[in-house]
Structure formats: C-alpha cells, structure tokens
CSV table of C-alpha atoms in Angstrom, one decimal:
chain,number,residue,atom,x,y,z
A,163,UNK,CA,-45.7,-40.3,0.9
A,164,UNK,CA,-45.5,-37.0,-0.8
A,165,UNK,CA,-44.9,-35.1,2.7
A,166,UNK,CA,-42.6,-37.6,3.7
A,167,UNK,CA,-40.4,-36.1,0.2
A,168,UNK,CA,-41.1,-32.6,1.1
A,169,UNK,CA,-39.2,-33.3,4.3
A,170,UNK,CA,-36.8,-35.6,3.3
A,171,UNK,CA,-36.1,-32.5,0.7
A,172,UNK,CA,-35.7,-29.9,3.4
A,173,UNK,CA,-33.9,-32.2,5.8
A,174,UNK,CA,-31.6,-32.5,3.0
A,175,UNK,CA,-31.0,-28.9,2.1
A,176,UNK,CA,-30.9,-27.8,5.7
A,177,UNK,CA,-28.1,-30.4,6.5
A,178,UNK,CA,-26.0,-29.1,3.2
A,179,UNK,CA,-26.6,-25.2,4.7
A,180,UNK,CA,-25.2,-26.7,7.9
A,181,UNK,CA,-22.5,-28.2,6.0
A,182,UNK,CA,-21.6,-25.4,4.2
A,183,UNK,CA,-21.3,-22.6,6.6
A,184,UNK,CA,-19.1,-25.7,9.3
A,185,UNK,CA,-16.6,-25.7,5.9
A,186,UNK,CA,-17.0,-21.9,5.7
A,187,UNK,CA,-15.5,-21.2,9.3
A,188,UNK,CA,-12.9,-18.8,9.1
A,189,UNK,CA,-11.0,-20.9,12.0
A,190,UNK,CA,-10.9,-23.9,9.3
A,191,UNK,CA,-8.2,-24.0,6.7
A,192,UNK,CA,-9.9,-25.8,3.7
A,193,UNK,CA,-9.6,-24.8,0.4
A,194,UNK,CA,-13.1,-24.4,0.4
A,195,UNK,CA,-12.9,-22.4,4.0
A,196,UNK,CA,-10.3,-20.0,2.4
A,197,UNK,CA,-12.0,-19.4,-0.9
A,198,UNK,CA,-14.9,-18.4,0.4
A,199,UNK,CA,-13.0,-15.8,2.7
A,200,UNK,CA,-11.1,-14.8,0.1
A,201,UNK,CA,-14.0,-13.9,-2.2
A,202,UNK,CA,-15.4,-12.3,0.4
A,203,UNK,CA,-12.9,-10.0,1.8
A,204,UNK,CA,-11.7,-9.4,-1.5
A,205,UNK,CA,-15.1,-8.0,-2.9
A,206,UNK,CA,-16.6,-6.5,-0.6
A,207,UNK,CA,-15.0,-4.6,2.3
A,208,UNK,CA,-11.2,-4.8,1.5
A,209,UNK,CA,-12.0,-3.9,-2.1
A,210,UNK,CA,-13.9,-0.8,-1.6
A,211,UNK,CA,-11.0,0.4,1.5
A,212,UNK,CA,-8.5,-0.1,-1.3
A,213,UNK,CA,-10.3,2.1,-3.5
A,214,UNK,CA,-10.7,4.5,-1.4
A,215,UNK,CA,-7.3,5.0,-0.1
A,216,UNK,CA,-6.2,5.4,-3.6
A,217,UNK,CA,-9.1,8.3,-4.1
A,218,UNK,CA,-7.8,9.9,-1.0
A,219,UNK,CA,-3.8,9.6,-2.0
A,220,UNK,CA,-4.4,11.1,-5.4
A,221,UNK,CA,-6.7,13.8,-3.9
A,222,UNK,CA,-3.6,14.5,-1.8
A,223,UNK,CA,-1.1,14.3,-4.4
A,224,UNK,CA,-3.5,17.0,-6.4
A,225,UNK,CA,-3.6,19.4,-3.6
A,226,UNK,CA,-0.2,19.2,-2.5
A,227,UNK,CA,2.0,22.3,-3.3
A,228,UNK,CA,5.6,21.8,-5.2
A,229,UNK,CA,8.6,24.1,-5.5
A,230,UNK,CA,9.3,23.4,-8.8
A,231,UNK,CA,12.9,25.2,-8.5
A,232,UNK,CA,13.9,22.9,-6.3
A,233,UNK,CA,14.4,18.9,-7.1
A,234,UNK,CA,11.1,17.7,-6.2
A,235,UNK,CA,10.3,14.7,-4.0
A,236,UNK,CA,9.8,11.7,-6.0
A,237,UNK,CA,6.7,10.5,-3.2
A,238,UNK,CA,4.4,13.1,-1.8
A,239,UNK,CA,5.1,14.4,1.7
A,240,UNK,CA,2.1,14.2,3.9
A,241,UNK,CA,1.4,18.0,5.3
A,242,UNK,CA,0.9,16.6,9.1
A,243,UNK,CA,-1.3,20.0,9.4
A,244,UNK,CA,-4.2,18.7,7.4
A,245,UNK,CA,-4.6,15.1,9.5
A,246,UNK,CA,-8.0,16.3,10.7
A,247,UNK,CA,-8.6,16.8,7.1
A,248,UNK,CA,-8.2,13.0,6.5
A,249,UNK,CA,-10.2,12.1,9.8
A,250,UNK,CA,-13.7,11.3,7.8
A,251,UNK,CA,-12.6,9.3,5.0
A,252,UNK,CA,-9.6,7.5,6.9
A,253,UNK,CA,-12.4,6.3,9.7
A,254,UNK,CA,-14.3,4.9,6.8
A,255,UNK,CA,-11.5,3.0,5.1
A,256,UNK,CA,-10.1,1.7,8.3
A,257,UNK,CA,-14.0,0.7,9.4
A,258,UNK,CA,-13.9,-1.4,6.0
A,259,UNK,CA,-10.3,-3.0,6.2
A,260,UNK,CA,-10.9,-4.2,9.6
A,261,UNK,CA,-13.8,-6.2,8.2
A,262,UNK,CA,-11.7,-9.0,6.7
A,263,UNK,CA,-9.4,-8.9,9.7
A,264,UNK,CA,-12.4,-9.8,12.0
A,265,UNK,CA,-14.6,-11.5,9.6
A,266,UNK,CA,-12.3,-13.6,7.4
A,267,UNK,CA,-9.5,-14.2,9.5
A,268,UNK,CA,-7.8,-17.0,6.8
A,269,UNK,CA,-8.1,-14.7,3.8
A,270,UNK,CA,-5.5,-14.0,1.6
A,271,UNK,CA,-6.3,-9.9,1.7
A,272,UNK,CA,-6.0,-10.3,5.6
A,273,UNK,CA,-2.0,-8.2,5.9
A,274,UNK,CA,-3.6,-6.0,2.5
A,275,UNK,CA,-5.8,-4.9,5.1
A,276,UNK,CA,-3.7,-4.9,7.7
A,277,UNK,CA,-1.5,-2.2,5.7
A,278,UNK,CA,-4.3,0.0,4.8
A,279,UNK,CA,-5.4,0.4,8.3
A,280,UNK,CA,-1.7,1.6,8.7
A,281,UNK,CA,-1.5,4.0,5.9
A,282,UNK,CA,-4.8,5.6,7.5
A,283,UNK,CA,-3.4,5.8,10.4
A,284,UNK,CA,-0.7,7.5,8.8
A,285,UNK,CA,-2.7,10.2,7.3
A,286,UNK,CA,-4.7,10.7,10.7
A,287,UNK,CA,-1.0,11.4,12.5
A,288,UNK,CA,-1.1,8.0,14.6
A,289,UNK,CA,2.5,7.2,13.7
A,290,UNK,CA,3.1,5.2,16.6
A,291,UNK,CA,0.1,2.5,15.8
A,292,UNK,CA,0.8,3.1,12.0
A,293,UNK,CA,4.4,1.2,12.8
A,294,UNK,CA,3.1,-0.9,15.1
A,295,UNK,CA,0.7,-2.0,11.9
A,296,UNK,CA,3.7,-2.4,10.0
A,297,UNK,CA,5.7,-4.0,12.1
A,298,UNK,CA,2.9,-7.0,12.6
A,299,UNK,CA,2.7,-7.5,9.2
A,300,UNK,CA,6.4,-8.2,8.7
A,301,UNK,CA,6.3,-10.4,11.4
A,302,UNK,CA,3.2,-12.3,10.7
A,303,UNK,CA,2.9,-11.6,6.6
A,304,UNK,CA,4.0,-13.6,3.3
A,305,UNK,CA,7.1,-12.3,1.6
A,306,UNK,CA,5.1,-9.7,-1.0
A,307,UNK,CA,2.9,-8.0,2.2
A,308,UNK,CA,6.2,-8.2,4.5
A,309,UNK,CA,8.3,-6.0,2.0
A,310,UNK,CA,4.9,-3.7,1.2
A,311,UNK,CA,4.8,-2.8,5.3
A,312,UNK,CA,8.3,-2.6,5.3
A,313,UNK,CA,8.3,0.4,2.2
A,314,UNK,CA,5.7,1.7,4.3
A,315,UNK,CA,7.5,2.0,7.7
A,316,UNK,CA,10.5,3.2,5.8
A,317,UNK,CA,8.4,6.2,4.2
A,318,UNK,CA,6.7,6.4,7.8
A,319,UNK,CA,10.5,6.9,9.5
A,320,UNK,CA,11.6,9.6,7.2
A,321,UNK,CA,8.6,11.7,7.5
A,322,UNK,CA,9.7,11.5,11.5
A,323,UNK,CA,12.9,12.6,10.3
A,324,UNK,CA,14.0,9.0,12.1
A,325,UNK,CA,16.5,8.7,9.2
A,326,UNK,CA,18.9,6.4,11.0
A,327,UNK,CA,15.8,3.7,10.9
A,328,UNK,CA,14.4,4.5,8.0
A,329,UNK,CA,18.4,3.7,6.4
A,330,UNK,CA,18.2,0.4,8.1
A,331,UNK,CA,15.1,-0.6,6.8
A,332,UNK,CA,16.5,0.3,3.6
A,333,UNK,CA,19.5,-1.8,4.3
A,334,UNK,CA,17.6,-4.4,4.9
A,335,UNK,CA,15.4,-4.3,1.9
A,336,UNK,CA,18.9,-4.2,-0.4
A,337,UNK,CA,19.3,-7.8,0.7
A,338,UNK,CA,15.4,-9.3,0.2
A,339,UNK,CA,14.8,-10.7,-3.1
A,340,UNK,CA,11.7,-8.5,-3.7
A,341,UNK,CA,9.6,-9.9,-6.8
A,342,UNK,CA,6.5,-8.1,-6.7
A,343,UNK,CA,6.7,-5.4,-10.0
A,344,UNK,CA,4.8,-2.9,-7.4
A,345,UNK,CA,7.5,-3.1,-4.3
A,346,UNK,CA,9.9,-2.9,-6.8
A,347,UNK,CA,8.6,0.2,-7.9
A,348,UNK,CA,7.5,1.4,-4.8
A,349,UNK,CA,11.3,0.7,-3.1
A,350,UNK,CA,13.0,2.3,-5.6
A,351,UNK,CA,10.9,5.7,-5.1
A,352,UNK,CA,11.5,5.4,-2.0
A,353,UNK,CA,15.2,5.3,-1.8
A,354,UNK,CA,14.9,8.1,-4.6
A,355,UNK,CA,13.1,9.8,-2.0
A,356,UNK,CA,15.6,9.1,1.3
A,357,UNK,CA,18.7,10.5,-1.0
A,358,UNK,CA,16.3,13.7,-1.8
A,359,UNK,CA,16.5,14.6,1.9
A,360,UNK,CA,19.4,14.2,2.1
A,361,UNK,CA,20.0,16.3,-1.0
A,362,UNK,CA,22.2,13.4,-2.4
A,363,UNK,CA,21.1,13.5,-5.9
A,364,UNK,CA,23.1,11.1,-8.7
A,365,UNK,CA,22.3,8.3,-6.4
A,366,UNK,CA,18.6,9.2,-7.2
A,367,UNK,CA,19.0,8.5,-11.0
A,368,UNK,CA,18.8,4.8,-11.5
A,369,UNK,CA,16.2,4.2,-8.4
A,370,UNK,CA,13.5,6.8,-10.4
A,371,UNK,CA,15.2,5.2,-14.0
A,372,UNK,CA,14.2,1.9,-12.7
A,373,UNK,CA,10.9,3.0,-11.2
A,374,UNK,CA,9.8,4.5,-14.1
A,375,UNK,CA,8.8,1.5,-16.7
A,376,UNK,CA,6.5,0.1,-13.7
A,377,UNK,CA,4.6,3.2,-12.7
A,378,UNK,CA,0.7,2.8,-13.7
A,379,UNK,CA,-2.2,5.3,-13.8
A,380,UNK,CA,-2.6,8.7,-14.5
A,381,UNK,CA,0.4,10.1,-17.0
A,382,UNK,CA,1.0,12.2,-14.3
A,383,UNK,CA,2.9,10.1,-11.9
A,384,UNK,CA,5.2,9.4,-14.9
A,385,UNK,CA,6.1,12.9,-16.2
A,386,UNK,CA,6.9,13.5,-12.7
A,387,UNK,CA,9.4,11.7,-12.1
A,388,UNK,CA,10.6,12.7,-15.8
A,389,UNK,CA,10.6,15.8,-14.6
A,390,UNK,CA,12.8,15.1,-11.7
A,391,UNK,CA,15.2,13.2,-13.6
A,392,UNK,CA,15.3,16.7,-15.6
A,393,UNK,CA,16.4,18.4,-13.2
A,394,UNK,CA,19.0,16.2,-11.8
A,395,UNK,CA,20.8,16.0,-15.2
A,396,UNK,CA,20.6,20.0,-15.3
A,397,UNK,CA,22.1,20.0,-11.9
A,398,UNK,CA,25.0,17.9,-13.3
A,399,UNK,CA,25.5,19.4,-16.2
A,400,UNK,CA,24.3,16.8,-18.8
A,401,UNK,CA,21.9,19.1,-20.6
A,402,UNK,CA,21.1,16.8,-23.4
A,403,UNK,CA,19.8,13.5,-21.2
A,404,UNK,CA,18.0,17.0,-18.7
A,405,UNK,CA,16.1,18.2,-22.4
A,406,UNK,CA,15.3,14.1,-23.4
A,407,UNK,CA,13.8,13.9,-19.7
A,408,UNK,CA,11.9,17.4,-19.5
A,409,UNK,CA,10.2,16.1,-23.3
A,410,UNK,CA,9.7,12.8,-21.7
C-alpha cells in the first residue's frame, strides 16, 4: 500500500509538471502562458539588454565632444567612426534581446526587444536592418512600442541626413495621441533636435521646455538642455530668461 502512494504521488506531480509547461507554451495565449513569458523575458535576458544599452549610451554621451559656442544638439550624435567601437557590447545586447523574441514569443517585452536590437544595430552602422527593426515594430507593435520605433527611425533618418523622411515621420507623430511620459519626452527632443540641423532655433524652445519636467537620471541630462535653452534666449536677445536658464 505504501508504494502504491509513493507512485500515486509521483504520477501526480509528473502529470502537474506536464501540465504546467503544456499552459507555459509560448504558442498559447493564457494568462497563465503570458505571465510566465512575461516574467521571464522581463528578468532575465531583456532586463539585463536594457541595462546595458543604457551603460553603453551614457558611456557615449560621456565621451562625446561638444562645441559649446555653438547651440548644442539636444540628443547626442552617434560619431559613425567609432561603430567598431560598439561591436563587443552591441553583440552582447542584441544576443540577450533576441532571447525573448525566440524564447517567449507572447511576452509583453517582445517589440522592447525588438527596439533594442535596432538601436544596436544603430550603433554597429547597420542602418538599413536598424529601420527595417523599426519599421516591424510599428507595423506589428502596441501603440506605446509603435511610437518608441517610430522616435527611433526618425533619429535614425536625420543622422542619414534623410531629412525629408525623418519630417514625415515627425508629421506623422504630430497627429498620434502619444501617452507614454517617455515618448513624450523622447519626441519632443527629438523635434528639438530636427530644428537644430536645420539651424531653426525658437521653434526649439517649447519641444526642450516641454521635455524638460520628464527627463530622469543623472542631473546632467537636465542642465543640458538648460544650457541649450541658454543659449537660444542669448541668441534672441532675451538675456534675462538666457541668465534664469544658464542658473538652471
């Protein structure tokens, strides 16, 4: 009798094992399916590719060289001289953000990753699959990752000096009821940033002025862009709101 329990006990727990990983199959689209992809590609691979692109963007944003007598650029140009550079650490973060796109197909975090693999690509000078990247993810995304690849194909345009797309992506964004706090941010900079090639400056003003309040992080980002609405207000002429902005 007490061998027959034994077994009865492991038939048991060997039929909830095959239970569990039949509900866990990333081709099903349970709640329980999707929250255990979720949790998964959230903390583990996309997680630590996420983290490390924002290591490697602030590393660039450190060594990046500014002419401070000119109006700076409110986003950091990528030097496309230093790609090679990249090449390590943008193979690791695109080996972990393809992870969840292979391994947890009905995640939530599966465009996230779609976008990092494009920013990498990005920094490695594969422009061509970096917008075909984007491009997928605002055809196949929700609204918040659509606009996100969208910002990010806009930014990719003008550093082809493709300014004729990159203004009708920003068209287009105008009209999209954008609600996440960091596109909002993100959009704003980088409309501030298509009128600073263009050397169009007032129009920057309210795009940084708006940008500002949502900007997170190191102080640095901030005073920045205080620092560029400085200089705009000197270039016009309004030195008091230039002095409140160079203090700022």
């Amino acid at each position: 009798m007490k061998i027959r329990h034994i077994n009865t006990i492991y038939f048991t727990l060997f039929a909830g094992m095959v239970f569990l990983l039949n509900a866990c199959s990333q081709e099903k689209n349970t709640l329980l399916s999707k929250g255990w992809h979720n949790l998964n590609a959230r903390d583990n691979a996309y997680f630590i590719a996420r983290e490390r692109t924002k290591e490697l963007e602030t590393d660039i944003d450190a060594k990046t060289q500014s002419d401070y007598n000119k109006v700076l650029f409110p986003v950091t140009i990528i030097d496309t001289n230093q790609t090679k550079a990249f090449k390590d650490k943008t193979d690791d973060i695109v080996k972990k953000a393809s992870l969840p796109i292979t391994h947890h197909k009905n995640s939530v975090y599966v465009d996230n990753s779609y976008i990092l693999v494009g920013k990498s690509r990005i920094l490695r000078g594969e422009w061509k699959l970096a917008a075909e990247t984007f491009k997928f993810v605002n055809a196949q995304g929700e609204p918040n990752e659509r606009h996100e690849s969208l910002i990010q194909l806009m930014r990719l345009f003008m550093l082809k000096k493709d300014f004729r797309s990159a203004g009708y992506v920003m068209d287009y964004l105008d009209k999209q009821p954008i609600k996440s706090k960091r596109n909002i941010r993100d959009f704003a900079l980088t409309k501030a940033q298509f009128n600073r090639y263009r050397e169009d400056y007032a129009p920057m003003i309210p795009d940084i002025e708006k940008a500002v309040p949502l900007v997170t992080g190191k102080k640095e980002k901030k005073a920045r862009l205080y620092f560029i609405l400085g200089q705009i207000y000197q270039l016009q002429g309004v030195d008091s709101m230039a002095y409140i902005n160079y203090r700022k």
